[in-house]
PDB file of C-alpha atoms and ligand atoms in Angstrom:
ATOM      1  CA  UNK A 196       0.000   0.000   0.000  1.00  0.00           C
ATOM      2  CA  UNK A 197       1.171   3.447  -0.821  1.00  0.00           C
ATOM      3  CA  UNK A 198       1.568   5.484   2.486  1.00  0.00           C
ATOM      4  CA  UNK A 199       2.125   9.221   3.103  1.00  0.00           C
ATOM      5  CA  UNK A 200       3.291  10.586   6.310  1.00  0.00           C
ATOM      6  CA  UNK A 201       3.513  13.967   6.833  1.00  0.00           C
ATOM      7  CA  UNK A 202       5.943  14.661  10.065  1.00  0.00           C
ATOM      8  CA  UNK A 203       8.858  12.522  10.676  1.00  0.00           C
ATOM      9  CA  UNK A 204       9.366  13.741  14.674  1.00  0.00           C
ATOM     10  CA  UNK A 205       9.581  11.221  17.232  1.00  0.00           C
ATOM     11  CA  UNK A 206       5.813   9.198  15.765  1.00  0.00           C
ATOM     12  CA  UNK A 207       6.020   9.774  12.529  1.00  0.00           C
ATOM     13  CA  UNK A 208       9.255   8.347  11.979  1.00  0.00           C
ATOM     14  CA  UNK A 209       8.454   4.898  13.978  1.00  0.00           C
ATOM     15  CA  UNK A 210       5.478   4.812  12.063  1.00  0.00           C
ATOM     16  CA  UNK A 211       7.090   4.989   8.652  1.00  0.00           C
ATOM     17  CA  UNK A 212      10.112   2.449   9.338  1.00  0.00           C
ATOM     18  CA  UNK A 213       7.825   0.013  10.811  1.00  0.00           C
ATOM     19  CA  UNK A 214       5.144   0.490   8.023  1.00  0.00           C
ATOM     20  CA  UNK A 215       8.631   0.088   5.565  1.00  0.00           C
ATOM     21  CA  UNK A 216       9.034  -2.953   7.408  1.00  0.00           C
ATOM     22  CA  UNK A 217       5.805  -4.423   6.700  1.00  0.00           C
ATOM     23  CA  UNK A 218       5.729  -4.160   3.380  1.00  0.00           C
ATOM     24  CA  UNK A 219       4.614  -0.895   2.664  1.00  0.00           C
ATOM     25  CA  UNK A 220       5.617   1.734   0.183  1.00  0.00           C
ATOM     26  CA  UNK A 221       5.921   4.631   2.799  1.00  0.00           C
ATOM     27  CA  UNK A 222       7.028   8.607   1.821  1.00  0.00           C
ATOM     28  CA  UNK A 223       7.845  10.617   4.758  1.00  0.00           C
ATOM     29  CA  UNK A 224       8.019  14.569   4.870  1.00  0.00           C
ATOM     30  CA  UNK A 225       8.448  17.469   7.321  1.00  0.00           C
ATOM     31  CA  UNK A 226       8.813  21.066   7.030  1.00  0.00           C
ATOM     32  CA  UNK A 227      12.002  21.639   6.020  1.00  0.00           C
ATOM     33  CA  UNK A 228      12.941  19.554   3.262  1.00  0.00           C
ATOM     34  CA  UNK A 229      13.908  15.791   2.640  1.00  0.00           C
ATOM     35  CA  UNK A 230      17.202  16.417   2.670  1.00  0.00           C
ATOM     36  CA  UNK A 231      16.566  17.364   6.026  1.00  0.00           C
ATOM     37  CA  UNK A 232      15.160  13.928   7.739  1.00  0.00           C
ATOM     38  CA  UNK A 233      17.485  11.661   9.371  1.00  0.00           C
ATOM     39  CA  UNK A 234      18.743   8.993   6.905  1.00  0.00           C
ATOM     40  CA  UNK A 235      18.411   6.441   9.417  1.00  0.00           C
ATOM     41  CA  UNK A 236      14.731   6.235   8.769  1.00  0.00           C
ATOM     42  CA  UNK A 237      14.775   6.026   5.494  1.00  0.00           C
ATOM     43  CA  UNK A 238      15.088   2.187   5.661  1.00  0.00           C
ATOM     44  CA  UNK A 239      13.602  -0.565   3.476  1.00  0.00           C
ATOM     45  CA  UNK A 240      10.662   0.954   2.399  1.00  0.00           C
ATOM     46  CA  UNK A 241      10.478   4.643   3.098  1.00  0.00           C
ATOM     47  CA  UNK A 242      11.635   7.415   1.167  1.00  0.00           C
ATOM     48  CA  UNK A 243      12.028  11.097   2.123  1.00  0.00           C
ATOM     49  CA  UNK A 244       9.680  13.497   0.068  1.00  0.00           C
ATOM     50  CA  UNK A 245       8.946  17.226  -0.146  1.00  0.00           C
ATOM     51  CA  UNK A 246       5.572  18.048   2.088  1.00  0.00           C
ATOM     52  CA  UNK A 247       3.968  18.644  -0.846  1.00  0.00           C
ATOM     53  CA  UNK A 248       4.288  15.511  -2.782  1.00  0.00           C
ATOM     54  CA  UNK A 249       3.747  13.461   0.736  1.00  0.00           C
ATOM     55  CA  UNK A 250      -0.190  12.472   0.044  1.00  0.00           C
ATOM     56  CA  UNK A 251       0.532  12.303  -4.100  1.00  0.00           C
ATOM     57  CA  UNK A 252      -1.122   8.959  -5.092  1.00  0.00           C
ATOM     58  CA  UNK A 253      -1.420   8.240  -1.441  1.00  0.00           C
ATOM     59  CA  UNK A 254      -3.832   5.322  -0.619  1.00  0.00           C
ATOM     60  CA  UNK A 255      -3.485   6.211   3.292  1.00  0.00           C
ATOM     61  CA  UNK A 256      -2.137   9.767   4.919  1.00  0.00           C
ATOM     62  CA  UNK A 257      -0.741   9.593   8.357  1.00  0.00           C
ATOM     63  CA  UNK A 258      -0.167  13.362   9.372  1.00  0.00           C
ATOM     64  CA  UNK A 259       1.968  13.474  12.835  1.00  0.00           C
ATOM     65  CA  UNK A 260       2.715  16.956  13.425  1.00  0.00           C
ATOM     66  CA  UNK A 261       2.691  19.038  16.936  1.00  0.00           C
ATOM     67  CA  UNK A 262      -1.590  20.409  17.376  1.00  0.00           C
ATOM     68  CA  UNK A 263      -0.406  23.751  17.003  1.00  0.00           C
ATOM     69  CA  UNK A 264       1.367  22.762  13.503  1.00  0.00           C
ATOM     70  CA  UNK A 265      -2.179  21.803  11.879  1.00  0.00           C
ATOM     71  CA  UNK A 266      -3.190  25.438  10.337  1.00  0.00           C
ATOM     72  CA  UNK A 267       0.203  25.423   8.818  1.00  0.00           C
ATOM     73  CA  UNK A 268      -0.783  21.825   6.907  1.00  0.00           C
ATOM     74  CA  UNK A 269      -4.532  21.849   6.503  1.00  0.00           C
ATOM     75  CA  UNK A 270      -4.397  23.062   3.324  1.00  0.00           C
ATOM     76  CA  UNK A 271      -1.991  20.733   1.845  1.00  0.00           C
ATOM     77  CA  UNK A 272      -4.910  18.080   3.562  1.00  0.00           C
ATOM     78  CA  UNK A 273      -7.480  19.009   2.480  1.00  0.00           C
ATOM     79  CA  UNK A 274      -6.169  18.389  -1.028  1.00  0.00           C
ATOM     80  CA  UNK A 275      -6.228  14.590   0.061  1.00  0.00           C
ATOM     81  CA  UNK A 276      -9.205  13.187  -2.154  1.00  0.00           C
ATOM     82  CA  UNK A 277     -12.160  12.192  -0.085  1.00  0.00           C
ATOM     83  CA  UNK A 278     -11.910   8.708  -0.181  1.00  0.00           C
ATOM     84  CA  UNK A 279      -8.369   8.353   0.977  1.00  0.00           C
ATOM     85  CA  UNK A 280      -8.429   7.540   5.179  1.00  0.00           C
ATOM     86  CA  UNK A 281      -5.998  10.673   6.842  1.00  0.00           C
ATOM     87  CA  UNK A 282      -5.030   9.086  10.169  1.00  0.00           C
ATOM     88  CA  UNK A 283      -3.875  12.122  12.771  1.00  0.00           C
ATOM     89  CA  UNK A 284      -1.633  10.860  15.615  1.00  0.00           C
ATOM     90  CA  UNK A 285      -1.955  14.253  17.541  1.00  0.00           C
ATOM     91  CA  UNK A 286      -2.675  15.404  20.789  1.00  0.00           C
ATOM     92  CA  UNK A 287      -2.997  18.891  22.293  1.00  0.00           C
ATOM     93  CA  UNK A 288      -1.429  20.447  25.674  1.00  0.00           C
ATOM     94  CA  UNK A 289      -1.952  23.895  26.832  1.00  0.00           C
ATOM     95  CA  UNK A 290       0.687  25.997  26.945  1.00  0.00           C
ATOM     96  CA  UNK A 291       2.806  23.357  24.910  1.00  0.00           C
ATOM     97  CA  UNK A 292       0.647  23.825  21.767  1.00  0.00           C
ATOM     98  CA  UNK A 293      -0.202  27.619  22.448  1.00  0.00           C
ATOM     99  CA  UNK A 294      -4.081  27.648  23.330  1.00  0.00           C
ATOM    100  CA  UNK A 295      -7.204  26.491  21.164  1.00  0.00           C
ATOM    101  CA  UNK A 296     -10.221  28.365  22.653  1.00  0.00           C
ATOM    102  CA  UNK A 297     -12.228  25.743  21.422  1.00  0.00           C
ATOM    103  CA  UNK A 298     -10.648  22.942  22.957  1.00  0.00           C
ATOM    104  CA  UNK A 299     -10.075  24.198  25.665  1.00  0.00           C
ATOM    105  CA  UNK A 300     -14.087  25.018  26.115  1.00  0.00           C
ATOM    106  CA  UNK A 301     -14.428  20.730  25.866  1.00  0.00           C
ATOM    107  CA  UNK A 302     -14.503  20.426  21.917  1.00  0.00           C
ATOM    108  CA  UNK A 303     -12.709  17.122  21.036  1.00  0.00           C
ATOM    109  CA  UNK A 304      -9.370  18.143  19.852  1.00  0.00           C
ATOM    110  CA  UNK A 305      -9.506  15.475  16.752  1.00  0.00           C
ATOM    111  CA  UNK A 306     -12.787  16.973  15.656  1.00  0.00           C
ATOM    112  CA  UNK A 307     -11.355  20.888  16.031  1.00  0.00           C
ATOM    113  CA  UNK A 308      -8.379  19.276  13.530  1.00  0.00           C
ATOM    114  CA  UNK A 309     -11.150  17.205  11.454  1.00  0.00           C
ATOM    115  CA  UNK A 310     -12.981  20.927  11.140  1.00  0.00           C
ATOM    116  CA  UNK A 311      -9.759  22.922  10.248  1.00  0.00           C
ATOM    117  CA  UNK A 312      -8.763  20.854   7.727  1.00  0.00           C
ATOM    118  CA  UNK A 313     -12.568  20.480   6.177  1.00  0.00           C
ATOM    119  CA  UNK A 314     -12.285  16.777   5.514  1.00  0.00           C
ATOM    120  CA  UNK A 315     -12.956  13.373   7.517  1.00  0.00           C
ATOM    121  CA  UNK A 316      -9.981  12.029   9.957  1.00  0.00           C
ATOM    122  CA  UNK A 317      -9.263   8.830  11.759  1.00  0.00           C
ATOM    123  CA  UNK A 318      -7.490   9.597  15.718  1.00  0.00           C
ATOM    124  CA  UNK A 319      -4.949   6.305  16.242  1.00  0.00           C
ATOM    125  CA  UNK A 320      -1.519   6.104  17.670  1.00  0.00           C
ATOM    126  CA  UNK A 321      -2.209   9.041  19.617  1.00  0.00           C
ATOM    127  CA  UNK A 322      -2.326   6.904  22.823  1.00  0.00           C
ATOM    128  CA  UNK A 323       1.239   5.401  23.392  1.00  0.00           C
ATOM    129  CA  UNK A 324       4.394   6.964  23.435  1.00  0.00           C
ATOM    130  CA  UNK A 325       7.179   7.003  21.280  1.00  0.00           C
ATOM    131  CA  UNK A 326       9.232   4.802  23.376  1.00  0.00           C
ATOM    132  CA  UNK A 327       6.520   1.714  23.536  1.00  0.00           C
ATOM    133  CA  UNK A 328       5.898   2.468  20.239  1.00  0.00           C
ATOM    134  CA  UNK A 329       9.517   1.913  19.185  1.00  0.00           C
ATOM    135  CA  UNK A 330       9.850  -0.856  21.397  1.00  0.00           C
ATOM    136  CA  UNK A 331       6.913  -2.779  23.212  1.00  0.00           C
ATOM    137  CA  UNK A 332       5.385  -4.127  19.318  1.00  0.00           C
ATOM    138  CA  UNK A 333       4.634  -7.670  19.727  1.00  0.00           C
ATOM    139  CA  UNK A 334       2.891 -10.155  17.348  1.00  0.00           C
ATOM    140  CA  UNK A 335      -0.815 -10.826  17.180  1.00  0.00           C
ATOM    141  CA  UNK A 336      -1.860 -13.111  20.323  1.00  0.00           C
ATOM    142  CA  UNK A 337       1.132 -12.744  22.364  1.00  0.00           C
ATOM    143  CA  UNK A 338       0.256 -12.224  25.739  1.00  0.00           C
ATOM    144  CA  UNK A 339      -0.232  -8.738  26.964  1.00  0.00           C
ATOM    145  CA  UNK A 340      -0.099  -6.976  23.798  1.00  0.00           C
ATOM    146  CA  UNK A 341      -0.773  -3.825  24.213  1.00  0.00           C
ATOM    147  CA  UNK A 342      -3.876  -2.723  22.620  1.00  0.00           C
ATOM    148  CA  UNK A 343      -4.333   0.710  20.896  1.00  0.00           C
ATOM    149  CA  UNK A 344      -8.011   2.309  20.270  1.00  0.00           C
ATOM    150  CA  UNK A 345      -9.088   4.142  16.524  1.00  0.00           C
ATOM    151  CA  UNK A 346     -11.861   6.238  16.194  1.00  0.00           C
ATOM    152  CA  UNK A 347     -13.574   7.905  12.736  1.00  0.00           C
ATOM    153  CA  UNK A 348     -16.820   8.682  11.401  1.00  0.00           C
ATOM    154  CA  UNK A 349     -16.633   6.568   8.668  1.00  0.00           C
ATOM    155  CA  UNK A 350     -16.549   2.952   9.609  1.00  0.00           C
ATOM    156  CA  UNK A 351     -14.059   1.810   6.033  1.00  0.00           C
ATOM    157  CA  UNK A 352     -11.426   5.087   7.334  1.00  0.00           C
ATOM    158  CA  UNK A 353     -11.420   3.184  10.858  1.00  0.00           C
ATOM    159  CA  UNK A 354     -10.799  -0.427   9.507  1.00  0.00           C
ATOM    160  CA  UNK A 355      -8.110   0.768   7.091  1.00  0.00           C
ATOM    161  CA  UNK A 356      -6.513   2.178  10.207  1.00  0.00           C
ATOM    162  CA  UNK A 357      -6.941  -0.626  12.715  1.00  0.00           C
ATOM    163  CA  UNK A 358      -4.828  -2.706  10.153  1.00  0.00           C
ATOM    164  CA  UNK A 359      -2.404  -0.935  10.055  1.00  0.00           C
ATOM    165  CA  UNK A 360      -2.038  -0.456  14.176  1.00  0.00           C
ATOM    166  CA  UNK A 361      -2.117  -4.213  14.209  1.00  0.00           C
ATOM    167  CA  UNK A 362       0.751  -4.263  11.783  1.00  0.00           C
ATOM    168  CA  UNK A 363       3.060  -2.207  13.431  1.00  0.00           C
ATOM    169  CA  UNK A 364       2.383  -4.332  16.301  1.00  0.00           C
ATOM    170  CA  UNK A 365      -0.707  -3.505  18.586  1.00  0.00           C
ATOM    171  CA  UNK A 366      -4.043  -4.653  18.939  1.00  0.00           C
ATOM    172  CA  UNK A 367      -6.709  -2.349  17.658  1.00  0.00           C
ATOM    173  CA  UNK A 368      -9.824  -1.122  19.463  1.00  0.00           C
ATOM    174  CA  UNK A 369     -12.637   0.208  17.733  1.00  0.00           C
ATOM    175  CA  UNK A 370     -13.083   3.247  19.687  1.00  0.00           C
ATOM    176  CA  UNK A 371     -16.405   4.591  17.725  1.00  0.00           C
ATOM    177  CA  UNK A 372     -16.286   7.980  16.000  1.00  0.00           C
ATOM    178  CA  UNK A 373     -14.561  10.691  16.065  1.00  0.00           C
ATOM    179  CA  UNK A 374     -17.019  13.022  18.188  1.00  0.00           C
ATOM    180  CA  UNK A 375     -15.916  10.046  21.310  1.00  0.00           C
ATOM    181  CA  UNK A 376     -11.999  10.268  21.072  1.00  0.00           C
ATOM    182  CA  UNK A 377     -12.115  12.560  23.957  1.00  0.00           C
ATOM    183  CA  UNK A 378     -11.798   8.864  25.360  1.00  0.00           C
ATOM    184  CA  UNK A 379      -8.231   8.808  24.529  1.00  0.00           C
ATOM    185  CA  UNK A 380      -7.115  11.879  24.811  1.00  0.00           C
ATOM    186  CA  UNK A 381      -4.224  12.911  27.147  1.00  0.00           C
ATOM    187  CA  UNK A 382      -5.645  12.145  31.055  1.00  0.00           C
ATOM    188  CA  UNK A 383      -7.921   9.483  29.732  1.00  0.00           C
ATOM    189  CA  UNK A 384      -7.261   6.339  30.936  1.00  0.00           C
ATOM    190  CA  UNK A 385      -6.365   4.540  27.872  1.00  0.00           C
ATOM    191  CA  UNK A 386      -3.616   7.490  27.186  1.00  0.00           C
ATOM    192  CA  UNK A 387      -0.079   6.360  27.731  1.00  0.00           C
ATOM    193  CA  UNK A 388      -0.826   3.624  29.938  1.00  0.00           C
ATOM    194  CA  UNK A 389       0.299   0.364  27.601  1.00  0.00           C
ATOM    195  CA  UNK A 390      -2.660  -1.544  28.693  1.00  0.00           C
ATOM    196  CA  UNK A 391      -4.134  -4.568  27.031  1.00  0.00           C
ATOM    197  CA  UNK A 392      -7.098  -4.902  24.962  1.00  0.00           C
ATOM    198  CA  UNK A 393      -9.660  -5.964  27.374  1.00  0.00           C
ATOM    199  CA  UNK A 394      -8.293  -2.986  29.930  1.00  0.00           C
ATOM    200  CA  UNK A 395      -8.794  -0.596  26.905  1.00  0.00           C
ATOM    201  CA  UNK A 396     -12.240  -1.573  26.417  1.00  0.00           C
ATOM    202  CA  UNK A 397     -13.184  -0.903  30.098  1.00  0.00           C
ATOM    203  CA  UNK A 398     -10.880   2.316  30.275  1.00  0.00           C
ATOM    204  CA  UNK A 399     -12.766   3.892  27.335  1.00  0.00           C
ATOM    205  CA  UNK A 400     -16.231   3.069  28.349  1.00  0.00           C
ATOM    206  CA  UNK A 401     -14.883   4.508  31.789  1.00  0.00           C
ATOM    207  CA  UNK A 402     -13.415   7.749  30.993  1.00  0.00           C
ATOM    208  CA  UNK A 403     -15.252  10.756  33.013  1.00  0.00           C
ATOM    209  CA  UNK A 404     -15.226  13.483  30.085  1.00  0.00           C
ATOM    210  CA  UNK A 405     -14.933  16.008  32.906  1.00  0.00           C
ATOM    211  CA  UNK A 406     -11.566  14.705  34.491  1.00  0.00           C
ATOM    212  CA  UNK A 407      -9.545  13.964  31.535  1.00  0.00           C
ATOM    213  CA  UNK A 408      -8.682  17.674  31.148  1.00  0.00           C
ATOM    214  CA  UNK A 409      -7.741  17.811  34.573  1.00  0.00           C
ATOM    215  CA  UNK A 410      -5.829  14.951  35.118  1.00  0.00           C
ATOM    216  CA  UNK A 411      -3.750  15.801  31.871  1.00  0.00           C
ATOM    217  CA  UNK A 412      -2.626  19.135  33.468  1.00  0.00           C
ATOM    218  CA  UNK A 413      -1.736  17.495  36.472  1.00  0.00           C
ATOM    219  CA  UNK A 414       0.111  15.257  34.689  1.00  0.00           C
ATOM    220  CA  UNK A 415       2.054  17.619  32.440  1.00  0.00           C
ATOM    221  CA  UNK A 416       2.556  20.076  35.443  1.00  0.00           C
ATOM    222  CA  UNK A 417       4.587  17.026  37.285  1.00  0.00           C
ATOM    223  CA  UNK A 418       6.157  16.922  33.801  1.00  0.00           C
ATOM    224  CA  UNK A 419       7.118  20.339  33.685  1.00  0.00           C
ATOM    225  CA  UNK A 420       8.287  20.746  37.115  1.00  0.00           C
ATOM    226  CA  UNK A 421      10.366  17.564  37.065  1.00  0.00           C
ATOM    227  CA  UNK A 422      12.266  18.389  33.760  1.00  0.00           C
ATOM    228  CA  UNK A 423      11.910  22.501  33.450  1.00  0.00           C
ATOM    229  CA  UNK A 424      10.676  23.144  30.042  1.00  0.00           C
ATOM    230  CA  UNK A 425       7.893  22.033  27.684  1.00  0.00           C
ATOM    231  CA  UNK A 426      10.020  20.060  25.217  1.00  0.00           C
ATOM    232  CA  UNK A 427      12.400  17.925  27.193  1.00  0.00           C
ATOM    233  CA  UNK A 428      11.062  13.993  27.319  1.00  0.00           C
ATOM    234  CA  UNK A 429      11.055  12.954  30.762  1.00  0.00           C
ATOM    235  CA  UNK A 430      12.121   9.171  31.627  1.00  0.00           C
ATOM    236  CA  UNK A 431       9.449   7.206  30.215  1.00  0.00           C
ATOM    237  CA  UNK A 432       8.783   4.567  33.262  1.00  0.00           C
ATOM    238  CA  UNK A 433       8.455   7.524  35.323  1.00  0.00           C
ATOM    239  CA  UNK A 434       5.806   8.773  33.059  1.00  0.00           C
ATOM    240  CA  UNK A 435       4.186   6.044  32.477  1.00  0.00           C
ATOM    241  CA  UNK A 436       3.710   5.041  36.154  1.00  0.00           C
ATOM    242  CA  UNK A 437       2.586   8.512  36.633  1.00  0.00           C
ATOM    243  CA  UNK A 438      -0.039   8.161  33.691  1.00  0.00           C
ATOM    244  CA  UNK A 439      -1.446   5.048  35.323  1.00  0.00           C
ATOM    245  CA  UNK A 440      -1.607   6.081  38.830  1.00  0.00           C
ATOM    246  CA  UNK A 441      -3.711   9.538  37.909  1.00  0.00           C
ATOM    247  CA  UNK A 442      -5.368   8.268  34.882  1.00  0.00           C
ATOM    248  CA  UNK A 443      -7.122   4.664  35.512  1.00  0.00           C
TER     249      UNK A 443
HETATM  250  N1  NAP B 286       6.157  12.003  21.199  1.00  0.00           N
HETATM  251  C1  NAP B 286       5.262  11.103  21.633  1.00  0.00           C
HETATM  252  O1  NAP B 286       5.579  10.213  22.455  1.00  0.00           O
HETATM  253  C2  NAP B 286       3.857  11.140  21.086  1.00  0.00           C
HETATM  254  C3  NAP B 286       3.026  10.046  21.310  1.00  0.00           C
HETATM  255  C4  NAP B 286       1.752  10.008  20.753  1.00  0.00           C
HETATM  256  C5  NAP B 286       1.297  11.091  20.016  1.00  0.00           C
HETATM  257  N2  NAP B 286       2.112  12.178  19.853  1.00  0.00           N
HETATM  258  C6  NAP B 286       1.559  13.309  19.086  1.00  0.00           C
HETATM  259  O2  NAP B 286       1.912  13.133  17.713  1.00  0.00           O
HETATM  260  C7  NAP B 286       2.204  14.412  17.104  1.00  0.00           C
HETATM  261  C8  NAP B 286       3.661  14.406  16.661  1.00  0.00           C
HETATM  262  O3  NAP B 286       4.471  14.221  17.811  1.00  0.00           O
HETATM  263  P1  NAP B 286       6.051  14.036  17.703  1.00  0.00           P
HETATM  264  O4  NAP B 286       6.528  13.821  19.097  1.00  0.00           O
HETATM  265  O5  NAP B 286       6.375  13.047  16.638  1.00  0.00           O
HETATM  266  O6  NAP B 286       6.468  15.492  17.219  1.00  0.00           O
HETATM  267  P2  NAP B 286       7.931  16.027  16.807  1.00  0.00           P
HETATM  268  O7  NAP B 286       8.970  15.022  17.211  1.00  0.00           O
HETATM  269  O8  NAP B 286       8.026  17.420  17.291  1.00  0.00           O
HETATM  270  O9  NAP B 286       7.893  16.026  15.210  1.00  0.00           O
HETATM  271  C9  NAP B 286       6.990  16.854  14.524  1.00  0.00           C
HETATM  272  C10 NAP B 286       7.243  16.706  13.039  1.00  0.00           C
HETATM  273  O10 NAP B 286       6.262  17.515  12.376  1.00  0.00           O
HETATM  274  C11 NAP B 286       6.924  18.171  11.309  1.00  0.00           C
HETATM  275  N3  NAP B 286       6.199  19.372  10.901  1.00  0.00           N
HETATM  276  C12 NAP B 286       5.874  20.464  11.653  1.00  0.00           C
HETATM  277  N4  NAP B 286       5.243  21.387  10.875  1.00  0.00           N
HETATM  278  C13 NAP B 286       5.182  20.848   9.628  1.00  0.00           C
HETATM  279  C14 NAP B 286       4.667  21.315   8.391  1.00  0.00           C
HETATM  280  N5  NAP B 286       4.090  22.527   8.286  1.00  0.00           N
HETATM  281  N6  NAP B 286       4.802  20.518   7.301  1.00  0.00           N
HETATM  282  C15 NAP B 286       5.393  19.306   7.385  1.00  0.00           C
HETATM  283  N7  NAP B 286       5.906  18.810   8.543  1.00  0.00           N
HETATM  284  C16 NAP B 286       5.795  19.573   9.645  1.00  0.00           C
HETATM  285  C17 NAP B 286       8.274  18.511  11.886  1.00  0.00           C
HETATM  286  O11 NAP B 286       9.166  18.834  10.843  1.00  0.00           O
HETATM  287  P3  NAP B 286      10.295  19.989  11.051  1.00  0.00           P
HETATM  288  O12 NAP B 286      11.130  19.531  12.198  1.00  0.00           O
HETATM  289  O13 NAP B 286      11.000  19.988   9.739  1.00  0.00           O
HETATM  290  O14 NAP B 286       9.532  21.262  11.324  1.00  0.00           O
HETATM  291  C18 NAP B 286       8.610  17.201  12.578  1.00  0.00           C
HETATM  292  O15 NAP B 286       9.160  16.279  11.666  1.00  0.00           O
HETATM  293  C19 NAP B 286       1.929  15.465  18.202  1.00  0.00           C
HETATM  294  O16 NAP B 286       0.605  15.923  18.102  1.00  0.00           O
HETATM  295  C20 NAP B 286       2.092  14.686  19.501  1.00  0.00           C
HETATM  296  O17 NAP B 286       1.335  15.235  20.563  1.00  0.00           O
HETATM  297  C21 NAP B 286       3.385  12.211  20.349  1.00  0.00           C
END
């Protein structure tokens, strides 16, 4: 299958060298210019392409960019045609990604991006970090694989996505549409907690849309305060014992 990704940062590079991996014919872009992302992704697979020419003849788009980045693409998006599933791996935190009145009033941040960009969207991979993404893969039926959810509007978008989760080595949960993936946002309890498939099921039909705003700021503000800016990764066991003690 021929795959676009637009962002090759710490998700959208995984995704295209494990996509590569399986099979896939992947291009890969990011703001600056090909010549510009690392050559250590471009493995079996994946080749590094102007932004521009990222979603040309593009039978899935993966875009993987920071929330506050989507303006800047969503008119190179919404020149995806229709049909084609656009998979967005984001997730918003104020202060980090400036402020969005809007979702910061409660709307879901996937449907603010789904709006901006005037065309359907699928939310998946938004829910584990990079470091179990790069690492904690495991093959269909092992035990304890970690399960991911994906949630769209239109039921063919979500399938074509929940393959490709399972192929880069996660069970998929169908996690409805798109209006419900405030269910896996950041300070859900489904986000960044590596749990299984039967825990996701019961953490997404558990999620209290009221607290997952607040637990993510409490979250990040641990973040913040334990490695002083907004863009340093703090260790990853840390954070995800701290994800599953204030978000399940
Ligand atoms: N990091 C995680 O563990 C994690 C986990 C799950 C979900 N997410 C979410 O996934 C999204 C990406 O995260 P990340 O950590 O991969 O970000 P990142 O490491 O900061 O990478 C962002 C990428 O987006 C590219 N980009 C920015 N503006 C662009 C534009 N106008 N056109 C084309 N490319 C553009 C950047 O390219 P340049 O450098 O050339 O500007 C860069 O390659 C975010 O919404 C994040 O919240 C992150």
């Amino acid at each position: 299958m021929k795959i676009g990704i637009i962002g090759a940062g710490n998700i959208g590079a995984l995704l295209a060298t494990k996509l590569g991996a399986a099979g896939h014919d992947v291009a890969i872009a990011n703001s600056r210019g090909p010549e510009t992302i690392d050559p250590g992704i471009l493995t079996e697979g994946v080749r590094a392409v102007e932004a521009a020419d990222a979603a040309a003849g593009a039978e899935v788009v993966i875009v993987s960019v920071p929330f506050a980045r989507i303006p800047d693409v969503a008119g190179l998006l919404s020149q995806i045609p229709e049909n084609v599933p656009l998979i967005d791996t984001g997730n918003y935190y104020p202060g980090r990604d400036g402020r969005h009145d809007a979702v910061d009033a409660g709307q879901v941040e996937s449907v603010w991006v789904a709006q901006t960009i005037g065309r359907p969207l699928v939310k998946a991979w938004n829910s584990i970090g990079a470091p179990s993404l790069a690492d904690k893969g495991t093959e269909p039926g092992a035990q304890g694989r970690i399960a991911l959810p994906v949630a769209a509007d239109r039921d063919e978008d979500r399938r074509a996505a929940m393959d490709l989760v399972e192929q880069t080595g996660f069970d998929a949960v169908d996690a409805g549409r798109l209006a419900e993936s405030w269910r896996q946002q950041p300070g859900a309890p489904v986000y960044c907690t590596d749990l299984t498939r039967a825990e996701v099921v019961e953490g997404l039909a558990r999620a209290d849309r009221g607290r997952v705003p607040k637990r993510r700021d409490l979250a990040w503000a641990a973040v913040v305060e334990r490695t002083d800016d907004f863009t340093t990764m703090p260790d990853f066991d840390w954070a995800l014992r701290l994800n599953r003690v204030l978000y399940r």
